Tab-separated table of C-alpha atoms in Angstrom:
chain	number	residue	atom	x	y	z
A	1	MET	CA	0.000	0.000	0.000
A	2	LYS	CA	2.884	2.349	0.853
A	3	ASN	CA	4.519	1.757	-2.552
A	4	LEU	CA	1.243	2.424	-4.352
A	5	PHE	CA	0.788	5.676	-2.442
A	6	LEU	CA	4.385	6.792	-3.158
A	7	THR	CA	3.995	5.946	-6.853
A	8	PHE	CA	0.779	7.965	-6.930
A	9	LEU	CA	2.461	10.967	-5.295
A	10	LEU	CA	5.429	10.748	-7.681
A	11	THR	CA	3.100	10.639	-10.693
A	12	ILE	CA	1.179	13.672	-9.444
A	13	GLY	CA	4.458	15.531	-8.793
A	14	ILE	CA	5.770	14.857	-12.303
A	15	ASN	CA	2.443	15.849	-13.852
A	16	LEU	CA	2.307	19.094	-11.883
A	17	THR	CA	5.900	19.974	-12.733
A	18	TYR	CA	6.068	18.971	-16.377
A	19	CYS	CA	2.570	18.498	-17.768
A	20	GLN	CA	0.450	21.156	-16.201
A	21	ASN	CA	-0.394	23.083	-19.354
A	22	GLY	CA	-0.521	20.370	-21.991
A	23	TYR	CA	1.929	19.972	-24.839
A	24	SER	CA	3.952	22.048	-27.244
A	25	MET	CA	4.628	21.104	-30.872
A	26	HIS	CA	8.005	21.336	-32.639
A	27	SER	CA	8.982	20.896	-36.268
A	28	VAL	CA	12.512	19.769	-37.187
A	29	GLU	CA	14.405	20.528	-40.406
A	30	PHE	CA	17.947	19.576	-41.361
A	31	PHE	CA	20.280	21.450	-43.714
A	32	LYS	CA	23.670	20.485	-45.068
A	33	ASN	CA	25.301	23.760	-46.055
A	34	LYS	CA	22.198	25.569	-47.385
A	35	ILE	CA	20.404	22.551	-48.853
A	36	GLU	CA	17.568	20.907	-46.960
A	37	LYS	CA	18.042	17.170	-46.478
A	38	ASN	CA	15.929	14.421	-44.971
A	39	ILE	CA	16.956	13.016	-41.633
A	40	LYS	CA	15.806	10.068	-39.605
A	41	ILE	CA	15.565	11.085	-35.973
A	42	SER	CA	16.412	8.233	-33.626
A	43	GLU	CA	16.025	10.261	-30.430
A	44	ILE	CA	14.683	13.686	-29.539
A	45	SER	CA	14.404	14.623	-25.892
A	46	ILE	CA	14.748	17.316	-23.277
A	47	ILE	CA	16.384	17.093	-19.875
A	48	VAL	CA	14.738	18.960	-17.004
A	49	ASP	CA	16.140	18.695	-13.479
A	50	GLY	CA	18.169	15.666	-14.562
A	51	ILE	CA	15.087	13.851	-15.895
A	52	LYS	CA	15.075	12.903	-19.581
A	53	ILE	CA	11.729	13.414	-21.322
A	54	SER	CA	11.413	11.976	-24.826
A	55	GLY	CA	9.541	13.820	-27.536
A	56	GLU	CA	6.609	12.036	-29.132
A	57	LYS	CA	6.256	12.039	-32.914
A	58	VAL	CA	2.855	13.338	-34.006
A	59	GLY	CA	2.592	13.547	-37.786
A	60	ASN	CA	5.620	15.509	-38.998
A	61	GLU	CA	6.206	17.199	-35.639
A	62	TYR	CA	7.319	16.262	-32.156
A	63	ARG	CA	5.520	17.146	-28.972
A	64	PHE	CA	6.836	17.703	-25.492
A	65	PRO	CA	4.984	18.313	-22.255
A	66	MET	CA	5.089	21.937	-21.185
A	67	ILE	CA	7.393	22.581	-18.253
A	68	ASP	CA	7.216	24.957	-15.320
A	69	SER	CA	8.125	28.475	-16.485
A	70	THR	CA	10.806	28.779	-13.796
A	71	LYS	CA	12.684	25.732	-15.130
A	72	THR	CA	15.325	25.419	-17.810
A	73	PHE	CA	15.914	22.501	-20.127
A	74	GLU	CA	18.642	20.965	-22.237
A	75	PHE	CA	17.897	19.669	-25.707
A	76	LEU	CA	19.167	16.420	-27.224
A	77	ILE	CA	18.638	15.152	-30.751
A	78	LYS	CA	20.210	12.133	-32.429
A	79	SER	CA	19.790	11.387	-36.111
A	80	ASN	CA	21.365	9.448	-38.926
A	81	ARG	CA	23.385	12.548	-39.883
A	82	MET	CA	24.423	14.075	-36.550
A	83	ASP	CA	23.991	14.226	-32.786
A	84	PHE	CA	23.454	17.553	-31.051
A	85	ASN	CA	22.934	18.500	-27.434
A	86	SER	CA	22.669	22.040	-26.162
A	87	GLY	CA	21.246	24.260	-23.495
A	88	PRO	CA	20.219	25.248	-20.972
A	89	TYR	CA	17.290	27.140	-22.489
A	90	ASN	CA	14.458	28.959	-20.750
A	91	ALA	CA	11.142	27.113	-20.480
A	92	TRP	CA	9.218	29.585	-22.653
A	93	ILE	CA	11.226	28.479	-25.706
A	94	LEU	CA	9.882	24.949	-25.290
A	95	ASN	CA	6.405	25.859	-24.081
A	96	LYS	CA	5.506	28.052	-27.060
A	97	GLY	CA	6.406	25.358	-29.574
A	98	SER	CA	9.139	25.975	-32.110
A	99	ASN	CA	10.683	25.431	-35.477
A	100	ILE	CA	13.993	23.659	-34.941
A	101	ILE	CA	16.684	23.768	-37.585
A	102	LEU	CA	19.730	21.527	-37.425
A	103	GLY	CA	22.547	22.283	-39.774
A	104	LYS	CA	25.907	20.984	-40.844
A	105	ILE	CA	28.299	23.304	-42.679
A	106	ASN	CA	31.360	21.860	-44.348
A	107	ARG	CA	31.658	24.450	-47.118
A	108	ILE	CA	31.993	27.672	-45.109
A	109	ASP	CA	33.921	29.276	-47.955
A	110	LYS	CA	30.774	28.965	-50.126
A	111	LEU	CA	28.528	30.812	-47.654
A	112	LEU	CA	27.532	34.418	-48.287
A	113	SER	CA	28.665	36.865	-45.606
A	114	VAL	CA	26.481	39.776	-44.542
A	115	ALA	CA	29.300	42.147	-45.553
A	116	GLU	CA	29.439	40.618	-49.029
A	117	TYR	CA	25.629	40.687	-49.338
A	118	ASN	CA	25.586	44.402	-48.490
A	119	GLY	CA	28.555	45.197	-50.758
A	120	MET	CA	30.656	46.490	-47.881
A	121	GLU	CA	34.246	47.569	-48.434
A	122	LYS	CA	37.015	46.447	-46.064
A	123	THR	CA	37.550	50.069	-45.016
A	124	GLU	CA	33.977	50.542	-43.779
A	125	ASP	CA	33.046	50.624	-40.095
A	126	ASP	CA	31.829	47.252	-38.805
A	127	TYR	CA	33.221	45.365	-41.820
A	128	ASP	CA	35.088	43.037	-39.435
A	129	ILE	CA	31.842	42.166	-37.661
A	130	PHE	CA	29.735	41.571	-40.772
A	131	SER	CA	32.433	39.688	-42.666
A	132	LYS	CA	32.258	36.977	-39.973
A	133	ARG	CA	28.449	36.761	-40.088
A	134	PHE	CA	27.132	34.297	-42.664
A	135	PHE	CA	23.719	33.407	-44.025
A	136	VAL	CA	22.713	29.819	-43.354
A	137	ALA	CA	19.403	27.979	-43.775
A	138	ASN	CA	16.227	30.048	-44.144
A	139	ASP	CA	18.260	33.300	-44.034
A	140	TYR	CA	19.298	32.935	-40.401
A	141	THR	CA	22.759	34.306	-39.754
A	142	ILE	CA	25.566	32.789	-37.753
A	143	ASP	CA	28.762	34.445	-36.512
A	144	ILE	CA	31.823	32.287	-37.166
A	145	ASN	CA	35.127	33.498	-35.766
A	146	GLU	CA	38.240	32.325	-37.625
A	147	PHE	CA	36.019	30.674	-40.229
A	148	GLU	CA	39.071	30.065	-42.438
A	149	LYS	CA	40.289	27.413	-39.972
A	150	ILE	CA	37.030	25.473	-39.687
A	151	LYS	CA	36.322	22.407	-41.796
A	152	ARG	CA	32.945	21.480	-40.258
A	153	LEU	CA	30.547	23.333	-37.992
A	154	ASP	CA	27.181	22.085	-36.705
A	155	TYR	CA	24.442	24.395	-35.483
A	156	LEU	CA	20.981	24.332	-33.970
A	157	VAL	CA	18.365	27.073	-34.266
A	158	PHE	CA	15.446	27.188	-31.834
A	159	ASN	CA	12.851	29.545	-33.279
A	160	PRO	CA	9.911	29.714	-30.839
A	161	ILE	CA	6.482	30.216	-32.350
A	162	GLN	CA	5.644	33.724	-31.217
A	163	GLN	CA	4.333	37.106	-32.165
A	164	GLY	CA	6.517	40.154	-31.868
A	165	ASP	CA	10.257	40.505	-32.245
A	166	GLY	CA	10.881	37.001	-33.612
A	167	SER	CA	13.863	36.246	-31.387
A	168	TYR	CA	15.566	32.897	-31.734
A	169	VAL	CA	18.407	30.987	-30.122
A	170	LEU	CA	21.314	29.682	-32.169
A	171	THR	CA	23.898	27.280	-30.783
A	172	GLN	CA	26.960	26.189	-32.713
A	173	LYS	CA	29.811	23.797	-32.191
A	174	ILE	CA	32.959	23.273	-34.182
A	175	ILE	CA	33.330	19.645	-35.210
A	176	LYS	CA	36.500	19.655	-37.278
A	177	LEU	CA	39.318	22.104	-38.022
A	178	LYS	CA	41.254	22.301	-41.274
A	179	LYS	CA	44.745	20.855	-41.249
């Protein structure tokens, strides 16, 4: 009887902490350089307070239980093309639902920089800043320091579904340097 009662309390605690407001939906796209590719996701999950919560595939999207707004979460995705873990992120990014973009860049020299796009000259103010900012998938930009030395860079964009300023979170990690 004690075990049943403790299990019941644990279930209620998890539901109150992680599932109190329903679910959020998330789409996932993958790009190699600037070309969209298909991926097979073997695992997609979040980690909240050390507890791993797997996403559930619903149609072409994944759903996660909403989490307490005071919590943060880490994100983990494993696919046939790459593994990526990042965070911590604030709960609102998960709770609003999002468009998630995973990307792999191994042709950085072929990317268009913001400086090049705007026709900036090397003598102009802020040229150094905008020459290191490159357009990637869906016209997001990513700052890559010492891009000449990088052979492969992976990135993740969390774009919460929202009205207003359209802020997003971009995380990148260098996978391989040039020799």
